[in-house]
mmCIF file of C-alpha atoms in Angstrom:
data_model
loop_
_atom_site.group_PDB
_atom_site.id
_atom_site.type_symbol
_atom_site.label_atom_id
_atom_site.label_comp_id
_atom_site.label_asym_id
_atom_site.label_seq_id
_atom_site.Cartn_x
_atom_site.Cartn_y
_atom_site.Cartn_z
ATOM 1 C CA MET A 134 13.448 11.852 -33.030
ATOM 2 C CA ILE A 135 9.882 10.060 -33.743
ATOM 3 C CA ILE A 136 10.460 8.156 -30.821
ATOM 4 C CA THR A 137 10.049 12.283 -28.785
ATOM 5 C CA LYS A 138 7.329 13.339 -30.600
ATOM 6 C CA LEU A 139 5.095 10.330 -29.753
ATOM 7 C CA HIS A 140 6.091 10.556 -26.598
ATOM 8 C CA LYS A 141 3.050 11.964 -25.028
ATOM 9 C CA PRO A 142 -0.014 10.230 -27.280
ATOM 10 C CA ILE A 143 2.391 6.473 -26.593
ATOM 11 C CA PHE A 144 1.806 7.541 -22.319
ATOM 12 C CA ILE A 145 -2.550 8.069 -23.507
ATOM 13 C CA LEU A 146 -2.655 5.855 -26.097
ATOM 14 C CA LEU A 147 -1.127 3.118 -22.587
ATOM 15 C CA LEU A 148 -3.415 4.752 -20.466
ATOM 16 C CA ALA A 149 -5.760 3.967 -22.379
ATOM 17 C CA LEU A 150 -5.172 0.903 -22.713
ATOM 18 C CA CYS A 151 -5.508 0.156 -18.763
ATOM 19 C CA MET A 152 -9.085 1.106 -18.860
ATOM 20 C CA THR A 153 -9.929 -2.240 -20.731
ATOM 21 C CA PRO A 154 -10.194 -5.400 -19.403
ATOM 22 C CA PHE A 155 -7.226 -6.481 -21.067
ATOM 23 C CA LEU A 156 -4.566 -5.769 -18.845
ATOM 24 C CA GLY A 157 -4.355 -6.713 -15.208
ATOM 25 C CA ALA A 158 -3.266 -4.835 -12.026
ATOM 26 C CA GLY A 159 0.327 -6.227 -11.718
ATOM 27 C CA SER A 160 0.767 -5.665 -15.772
ATOM 28 C CA ALA A 161 -0.466 -1.953 -15.535
ATOM 29 C CA LEU A 162 2.120 -0.987 -12.156
ATOM 30 C CA VAL A 163 5.296 -2.720 -14.461
ATOM 31 C CA LEU A 164 4.415 -0.953 -18.253
ATOM 32 C CA GLY A 165 4.014 2.398 -16.488
ATOM 33 C CA ALA A 166 7.560 1.685 -14.350
ATOM 34 C CA ILE A 167 9.280 0.438 -17.790
ATOM 35 C CA PHE A 168 8.055 4.006 -19.325
ATOM 36 C CA ALA A 169 8.389 5.733 -16.800
ATOM 37 C CA ILE A 170 11.669 4.453 -16.866
ATOM 38 C CA THR A 171 13.434 4.275 -20.425
ATOM 39 C CA LEU A 172 11.240 7.659 -21.713
ATOM 40 C CA GLY A 173 10.112 9.222 -18.748
ATOM 41 C CA ASN A 174 6.489 10.348 -17.542
ATOM 42 C CA PRO A 175 5.450 13.578 -19.494
ATOM 43 C CA PHE A 176 2.766 14.037 -17.035
ATOM 44 C CA ALA A 177 4.742 13.197 -13.921
ATOM 45 C CA GLU A 178 3.022 16.008 -11.803
ATOM 46 C CA LEU A 179 -0.637 15.640 -13.159
ATOM 47 C CA SER A 180 -0.120 11.598 -12.958
ATOM 48 C CA GLN A 181 1.028 12.373 -9.473
ATOM 49 C CA LYS A 182 -1.478 14.203 -8.061
ATOM 50 C CA ALA A 183 -4.426 12.004 -10.216
ATOM 51 C CA SER A 184 -3.048 8.262 -8.702
ATOM 52 C CA LYS A 185 -3.519 9.992 -5.372
ATOM 53 C CA VAL A 186 -7.518 10.328 -5.930
ATOM 54 C CA MET A 187 -8.383 7.872 -8.053
ATOM 55 C CA LEU A 188 -6.426 5.453 -5.787
ATOM 56 C CA LYS A 189 -8.916 6.269 -2.729
ATOM 57 C CA LEU A 190 -12.040 6.290 -5.025
ATOM 58 C CA ALA A 191 -10.901 2.431 -5.855
ATOM 59 C CA VAL A 192 -10.518 1.561 -2.375
ATOM 60 C CA VAL A 193 -14.311 3.066 -1.169
ATOM 61 C CA GLY A 194 -15.580 1.587 -4.232
ATOM 62 C CA LEU A 195 -14.184 -1.844 -3.425
ATOM 63 C CA GLY A 196 -15.681 -1.131 -0.237
ATOM 64 C CA PHE A 197 -19.084 -2.239 -2.133
ATOM 65 C CA ALA A 198 -18.272 -5.542 -2.162
ATOM 66 C CA VAL A 199 -17.271 -5.880 1.792
ATOM 67 C CA ASP A 200 -19.709 -6.862 4.580
ATOM 68 C CA PHE A 201 -19.686 -4.339 7.716
ATOM 69 C CA ASN A 202 -20.189 -6.982 9.687
ATOM 70 C CA GLU A 203 -16.840 -8.630 8.888
ATOM 71 C CA VAL A 204 -15.043 -5.024 9.327
ATOM 72 C CA ILE A 205 -15.740 -4.977 12.622
ATOM 73 C CA GLU A 206 -14.994 -8.558 13.379
ATOM 74 C CA VAL A 207 -11.636 -8.628 11.453
ATOM 75 C CA GLY A 208 -10.905 -5.485 13.855
ATOM 76 C CA ARG A 209 -11.978 -6.519 16.987
ATOM 77 C CA SER A 210 -10.142 -10.699 16.333
ATOM 78 C CA SER A 211 -6.917 -8.847 15.527
ATOM 79 C CA LEU A 212 -6.821 -6.572 17.987
ATOM 80 C CA VAL A 213 -4.298 -7.940 19.935
ATOM 81 C CA LEU A 214 -2.504 -8.704 16.661
ATOM 82 C CA THR A 215 -2.875 -5.780 15.513
ATOM 83 C CA ILE A 216 -1.197 -3.601 18.396
ATOM 84 C CA VAL A 217 2.227 -6.388 18.641
ATOM 85 C CA SER A 218 3.013 -6.846 15.120
ATOM 86 C CA ILE A 219 2.776 -2.935 14.596
ATOM 87 C CA THR A 220 5.141 -2.252 17.719
ATOM 88 C CA ALA A 221 7.142 -5.220 17.256
ATOM 89 C CA ILE A 222 8.271 -3.467 13.524
ATOM 90 C CA ILE A 223 8.525 -0.026 14.649
ATOM 91 C CA GLY A 224 11.113 -1.287 17.160
ATOM 92 C CA PHE A 225 12.806 -3.806 14.826
ATOM 93 C CA GLY A 226 13.120 -1.075 13.051
ATOM 94 C CA GLU A 227 14.026 1.060 15.421
ATOM 95 C CA ILE A 228 16.795 -1.273 15.750
ATOM 96 C CA LEU A 229 18.222 -1.649 12.571
ATOM 97 C CA THR A 230 18.265 2.146 12.316
ATOM 98 C CA GLN A 231 20.939 2.265 14.143
ATOM 99 C CA VAL A 232 22.627 -0.872 12.966
ATOM 100 C CA PHE A 233 22.290 0.234 9.081
ATOM 101 C CA LYS A 234 23.803 4.034 11.119
ATOM 102 C CA LEU A 235 20.729 5.435 9.258
ATOM 103 C CA ASN A 236 19.521 9.203 9.099
ATOM 104 C CA ARG A 237 16.712 8.512 12.151
ATOM 105 C CA ASN A 238 14.142 10.595 10.372
ATOM 106 C CA THR A 239 14.714 8.407 7.327
ATOM 107 C CA GLY A 240 14.611 5.082 9.427
ATOM 108 C CA VAL A 241 11.127 6.115 11.430
ATOM 109 C CA LEU A 242 9.097 7.186 8.319
ATOM 110 C CA ILE A 243 10.391 3.836 6.789
ATOM 111 C CA SER A 244 9.454 1.889 10.054
ATOM 112 C CA PHE A 245 6.148 3.694 9.914
ATOM 113 C CA GLY A 246 5.439 2.864 6.410
ATOM 114 C CA THR A 247 6.278 -0.589 6.860
ATOM 115 C CA ALA A 248 4.308 -1.644 9.799
ATOM 116 C CA ILE A 249 0.900 0.039 9.048
ATOM 117 C CA CYS A 250 0.225 1.403 5.585
ATOM 118 C CA GLY A 251 2.739 2.372 3.322
ATOM 119 C CA GLY A 252 2.529 5.740 1.515
ATOM 120 C CA SER A 253 -0.282 7.437 4.254
ATOM 121 C CA ALA A 254 1.458 6.184 7.091
ATOM 122 C CA ILE A 255 5.122 7.882 5.899
ATOM 123 C CA ALA A 256 2.971 10.982 4.619
ATOM 124 C CA ALA A 257 0.822 11.123 8.226
ATOM 125 C CA MET A 258 4.224 10.745 10.645
ATOM 126 C CA ALA A 259 6.369 13.251 8.753
ATOM 127 C CA PRO A 260 4.937 16.445 9.582
ATOM 128 C CA VAL A 261 4.451 15.007 13.620
ATOM 129 C CA ILE A 262 8.422 14.020 13.306
ATOM 130 C CA LYS A 263 9.239 17.149 11.947
ATOM 131 C CA ALA A 264 11.330 15.285 8.466
ATOM 132 C CA LYS A 265 12.531 16.731 5.845
ATOM 133 C CA ASP A 266 11.425 17.164 2.567
ATOM 134 C CA HIS A 267 14.419 14.754 1.327
ATOM 135 C CA GLU A 268 13.763 12.078 4.178
ATOM 136 C CA VAL A 269 10.069 12.216 3.056
ATOM 137 C CA ALA A 270 11.162 11.466 -1.197
ATOM 138 C CA VAL A 271 13.514 8.442 0.361
ATOM 139 C CA ALA A 272 11.677 7.180 2.006
ATOM 140 C CA LEU A 273 8.177 7.248 -0.650
ATOM 141 C CA GLY A 274 10.948 6.195 -3.119
ATOM 142 C CA ILE A 275 11.699 2.819 -1.319
ATOM 143 C CA VAL A 276 8.422 1.710 -0.038
ATOM 144 C CA PHE A 277 7.506 2.311 -3.530
ATOM 145 C CA LEU A 278 9.609 0.728 -4.410
ATOM 146 C CA LEU A 279 9.019 -3.056 -2.824
ATOM 147 C CA ASN A 280 5.180 -2.097 -3.278
ATOM 148 C CA GLY A 281 6.034 -3.211 -6.606
ATOM 149 C CA VAL A 282 8.369 -5.837 -6.139
ATOM 150 C CA GLY A 283 5.563 -6.977 -3.342
ATOM 151 C CA LEU A 284 3.075 -6.830 -6.357
ATOM 152 C CA LEU A 285 4.842 -9.383 -8.392
ATOM 153 C CA LEU A 286 6.577 -11.337 -6.201
ATOM 154 C CA PHE A 287 3.611 -12.268 -3.321
ATOM 155 C CA PRO A 288 1.073 -14.207 -5.404
ATOM 156 C CA ALA A 289 3.909 -16.554 -6.843
ATOM 157 C CA ILE A 290 5.116 -16.970 -3.009
ATOM 158 C CA GLY A 291 1.330 -17.655 -2.254
ATOM 159 C CA HIS A 292 1.035 -20.518 -4.823
ATOM 160 C CA TYR A 293 3.873 -21.804 -4.512
ATOM 161 C CA PHE A 294 3.284 -22.601 -0.517
ATOM 162 C CA GLU A 295 -0.524 -23.661 -1.868
ATOM 163 C CA LEU A 296 -1.930 -21.022 0.336
ATOM 164 C CA THR A 297 -5.738 -20.651 0.695
ATOM 165 C CA GLN A 298 -7.157 -17.014 -0.777
ATOM 166 C CA GLN A 299 -7.811 -15.960 3.279
ATOM 167 C CA GLN A 300 -4.260 -17.354 3.750
ATOM 168 C CA PHE A 301 -2.937 -15.427 1.159
ATOM 169 C CA GLY A 302 -5.660 -11.925 1.796
ATOM 170 C CA LEU A 303 -4.305 -11.960 5.302
ATOM 171 C CA TRP A 304 -0.660 -12.448 4.579
ATOM 172 C CA ALA A 305 -0.384 -9.346 1.873
ATOM 173 C CA ALA A 306 -2.536 -7.137 3.946
ATOM 174 C CA LEU A 307 0.139 -7.601 7.087
ATOM 175 C CA ALA A 308 3.127 -7.832 4.792
ATOM 176 C CA ILE A 309 2.684 -5.120 1.825
ATOM 177 C CA HIS A 310 3.126 -1.864 2.494
ATOM 178 C CA ASP A 311 0.676 0.222 0.472
ATOM 179 C CA THR A 312 -2.784 -0.483 0.521
ATOM 180 C CA SER A 313 -2.511 0.039 -3.574
ATOM 181 C CA SER A 314 -0.352 -3.316 -4.116
ATOM 182 C CA VAL A 315 -2.100 -4.832 -1.073
ATOM 183 C CA VAL A 316 -5.353 -4.923 -3.373
ATOM 184 C CA GLY A 317 -3.473 -5.181 -6.643
ATOM 185 C CA ALA A 318 -1.516 -8.449 -5.061
ATOM 186 C CA SER A 319 -4.728 -10.184 -3.749
ATOM 187 C CA ALA A 320 -7.169 -8.934 -6.503
ATOM 188 C CA THR A 321 -4.600 -11.509 -8.751
ATOM 189 C CA TYR A 322 -5.006 -14.274 -6.258
ATOM 190 C CA GLY A 323 -8.849 -13.892 -6.013
ATOM 191 C CA ALA A 324 -11.541 -12.329 -4.829
ATOM 192 C CA VAL A 325 -12.163 -13.927 -1.245
ATOM 193 C CA ALA A 326 -8.293 -12.963 -1.001
ATOM 194 C CA LEU A 327 -9.344 -9.433 -1.924
ATOM 195 C CA SER A 328 -12.177 -9.223 0.009
ATOM 196 C CA ILE A 329 -9.832 -9.837 3.617
ATOM 197 C CA ALA A 330 -6.680 -8.200 2.185
ATOM 198 C CA THR A 331 -8.948 -5.165 1.734
ATOM 199 C CA THR A 332 -10.198 -5.209 4.863
ATOM 200 C CA VAL A 333 -7.525 -5.706 7.130
ATOM 201 C CA LYS A 334 -5.009 -3.724 5.257
ATOM 202 C CA LEU A 335 -8.190 -0.423 6.100
ATOM 203 C CA THR A 336 -8.208 -1.654 9.823
ATOM 204 C CA ARG A 337 -4.865 -1.376 10.349
ATOM 205 C CA ALA A 338 -4.604 1.941 8.256
ATOM 206 C CA MET A 339 -7.005 3.305 11.122
ATOM 207 C CA TRP A 340 -3.857 2.590 13.510
ATOM 208 C CA ILE A 341 -2.059 5.387 11.957
ATOM 209 C CA ILE A 342 -3.910 8.170 14.326
ATOM 210 C CA PRO A 343 -3.013 6.585 17.730
ATOM 211 C CA TYR A 344 0.926 5.471 17.007
ATOM 212 C CA THR A 345 0.954 8.763 15.381
ATOM 213 C CA ALA A 346 -0.238 10.866 18.074
ATOM 214 C CA VAL A 347 1.937 8.633 20.945
ATOM 215 C CA ALA A 348 5.085 9.883 18.189
ATOM 216 C CA GLY A 349 3.975 13.303 19.059
ATOM 217 C CA VAL A 350 3.873 12.685 22.378
ATOM 218 C CA PHE A 351 7.784 11.685 22.564
ATOM 219 C CA MET A 352 8.641 14.484 19.710
ATOM 220 C CA ARG A 353 7.212 17.090 21.460
ATOM 221 C CA SER A 354 5.566 17.883 18.574
ATOM 222 C CA ASP A 355 1.719 19.970 18.008
ATOM 223 C CA GLU A 356 1.687 18.614 14.690
ATOM 224 C CA LYS A 357 -1.657 16.061 14.504
ATOM 225 C CA ALA A 358 -2.494 13.323 12.775
ATOM 226 C CA SER A 359 -5.736 13.038 11.214
ATOM 227 C CA ILE A 360 -7.568 9.651 9.916
ATOM 228 C CA PRO A 361 -7.732 9.601 6.140
ATOM 229 C CA LEU A 362 -10.954 9.900 4.409
ATOM 230 C CA PHE A 363 -10.917 7.187 1.747
ATOM 231 C CA ILE A 364 -11.023 4.498 5.006
ATOM 232 C CA VAL A 365 -14.690 6.480 6.345
ATOM 233 C CA GLY A 366 -15.463 5.640 2.683
ATOM 234 C CA PHE A 367 -14.409 2.482 2.400
ATOM 235 C CA LEU A 368 -16.527 1.434 6.060
ATOM 236 C CA LEU A 369 -19.683 3.842 4.585
ATOM 237 C CA ALA A 370 -19.379 1.908 1.481
ATOM 238 C CA ALA A 371 -19.104 -1.446 3.284
ATOM 239 C CA LEU A 372 -22.152 -0.249 5.555
ATOM 240 C CA ILE A 373 -24.232 0.633 2.702
ATOM 241 C CA ASN A 374 -23.710 -2.962 0.983
ATOM 242 C CA THR A 375 -24.813 -4.937 4.291
ATOM 243 C CA TYR A 376 -27.891 -3.039 5.140
ATOM 244 C CA MET A 377 -29.064 -2.323 1.146
ATOM 245 C CA PRO A 378 -28.958 -5.767 -0.466
ATOM 246 C CA SER A 379 -31.864 -4.342 -2.554
ATOM 247 C CA PHE A 380 -29.173 -2.291 -4.699
ATOM 248 C CA SER A 381 -26.951 -5.097 -4.742
ATOM 249 C CA SER A 382 -26.473 -5.010 -8.761
ATOM 250 C CA THR A 383 -25.492 -0.895 -8.431
ATOM 251 C CA TRP A 384 -23.157 -2.448 -5.835
ATOM 252 C CA GLU A 385 -21.451 -4.935 -7.757
ATOM 253 C CA LEU A 386 -21.427 -2.446 -11.334
ATOM 254 C CA ILE A 387 -19.580 0.262 -8.560
ATOM 255 C CA ASN A 388 -17.368 -2.140 -7.796
ATOM 256 C CA SER A 389 -16.643 -3.739 -10.634
ATOM 257 C CA ALA A 390 -15.409 -0.075 -12.215
ATOM 258 C CA ALA A 391 -13.684 0.356 -8.600
ATOM 259 C CA LYS A 392 -11.507 -2.578 -9.736
ATOM 260 C CA GLN A 393 -10.383 -0.938 -13.115
ATOM 261 C CA LEU A 394 -10.237 1.960 -11.863
ATOM 262 C CA LEU A 395 -7.528 0.345 -9.786
ATOM 263 C CA VAL A 396 -5.570 -1.004 -12.634
ATOM 264 C CA VAL A 397 -5.468 2.429 -14.270
ATOM 265 C CA THR A 398 -4.116 3.879 -11.087
ATOM 266 C CA LEU A 399 -1.837 1.011 -10.519
ATOM 267 C CA PHE A 400 -0.404 2.568 -14.170
ATOM 268 C CA LEU A 401 -0.218 5.872 -12.984
ATOM 269 C CA ILE A 402 1.571 5.002 -9.670
ATOM 270 C CA GLY A 403 4.135 3.305 -11.759
ATOM 271 C CA SER A 404 4.880 5.604 -14.469
ATOM 272 C CA GLY A 405 5.693 8.031 -10.934
ATOM 273 C CA LEU A 406 8.988 6.209 -10.621
ATOM 274 C CA SER A 407 11.769 8.253 -10.550
ATOM 275 C CA LEU A 408 15.267 6.918 -10.492
ATOM 276 C CA SER A 409 17.233 10.357 -9.571
ATOM 277 C CA VAL A 410 16.007 10.431 -5.444
ATOM 278 C CA LEU A 411 16.206 6.135 -5.671
ATOM 279 C CA LYS A 412 20.117 6.854 -6.541
ATOM 280 C CA GLN A 413 20.246 10.339 -4.258
ATOM 281 C CA ALA A 414 19.025 8.032 -1.517
ATOM 282 C CA GLY A 415 22.598 6.040 -1.494
ATOM 283 C CA ILE A 416 22.287 2.091 -0.290
ATOM 284 C CA LYS A 417 21.759 2.574 3.242
ATOM 285 C CA PRO A 418 18.114 3.298 3.406
ATOM 286 C CA PHE A 419 17.591 -0.013 0.839
ATOM 287 C CA LEU A 420 19.246 -2.169 3.083
ATOM 288 C CA MET A 421 17.549 -1.759 6.400
ATOM 289 C CA ALA A 422 13.801 -1.229 4.675
ATOM 290 C CA ILE A 423 14.063 -4.914 2.472
ATOM 291 C CA THR A 424 16.387 -6.480 5.423
ATOM 292 C CA LEU A 425 13.387 -5.205 7.557
ATOM 293 C CA TRP A 426 10.868 -6.202 4.978
ATOM 294 C CA VAL A 427 11.774 -10.031 4.765
ATOM 295 C CA ILE A 428 12.192 -10.616 7.968
ATOM 296 C CA VAL A 429 8.685 -9.225 8.553
ATOM 297 C CA SER A 430 7.001 -10.404 5.695
ATOM 298 C CA SER A 431 9.187 -13.944 6.105
ATOM 299 C CA THR A 432 7.514 -14.301 9.816
ATOM 300 C CA ILE A 433 4.021 -13.567 8.935
ATOM 301 C CA LEU A 434 4.272 -16.125 6.394
ATOM 302 C CA LEU A 435 5.206 -18.656 8.482
ATOM 303 C CA LEU A 436 2.999 -17.995 11.544
ATOM 304 C CA ILE A 437 -0.234 -17.824 8.770
ATOM 305 C CA ILE A 438 0.753 -21.119 8.036
ATOM 306 C CA ASP A 439 1.908 -22.663 10.459
ATOM 307 C CA GLY A 440 -1.926 -21.091 12.030
ATOM 308 C CA PHE A 441 -0.589 -19.088 14.761
ATOM 309 C CA ILE A 442 -2.388 -16.427 12.934
#
């Protein structure tokens, strides 16, 4: 068939389109997902490896538009909120795991991913609780799907409730799973929202280490999680941007390139969607993850609107 022969060229053409300013972050993710579902990704393994590296590079590049002092202030001012919210989400996830009679490891991974930062948190927790490959795949698949929904739905909800950019950035960071979707959603809402969301999300991601360490104690695991290097890179970029203002034009250029790299990355992430893994998971993990996410995101939104956080 002609479509089969053009399979790879079409993929490359769409990838090239994502390198232009004509396509936004949300559109790139959806485009990649549609292509994967209808035609299948001809470079699935390469896309998966490349997207992981490119996402980290993009996040580091976005740090060149962030004030380092702001990162410190966000971390300090949100300390209690972070600890309480993460602990509450994980605890509620444990209850829902029992309610839906879900596999324990799968429930823990979904809860941990919802509480902190999606795929990165799941990847860090998996060896600590000795999760099997299919349990990790299910958790990642579900979180990925919800990331796509959040990326498209959150900006619309934000505009409906007339959230300020500050409010939306905070909500996106606390309620959307993965860093990629947090950045993508906030980028479509505005520059201020993007700065706040990225800062809060990556500050929150630092809590992977203490929480996995606690889990390791309870599980009597010898596995240790290490802090993701891209977080260190983001902090260094923010530090450079703050204390080397004479090169501001260079930092702006790097930041612009990082935003475009993010669009390409989201296309690759979307093209990695696998329906086979999601079908294999069954309905229970979906119901548990959706219930947890809806309650968490709705509660945080109400607290932000009412001015409690």
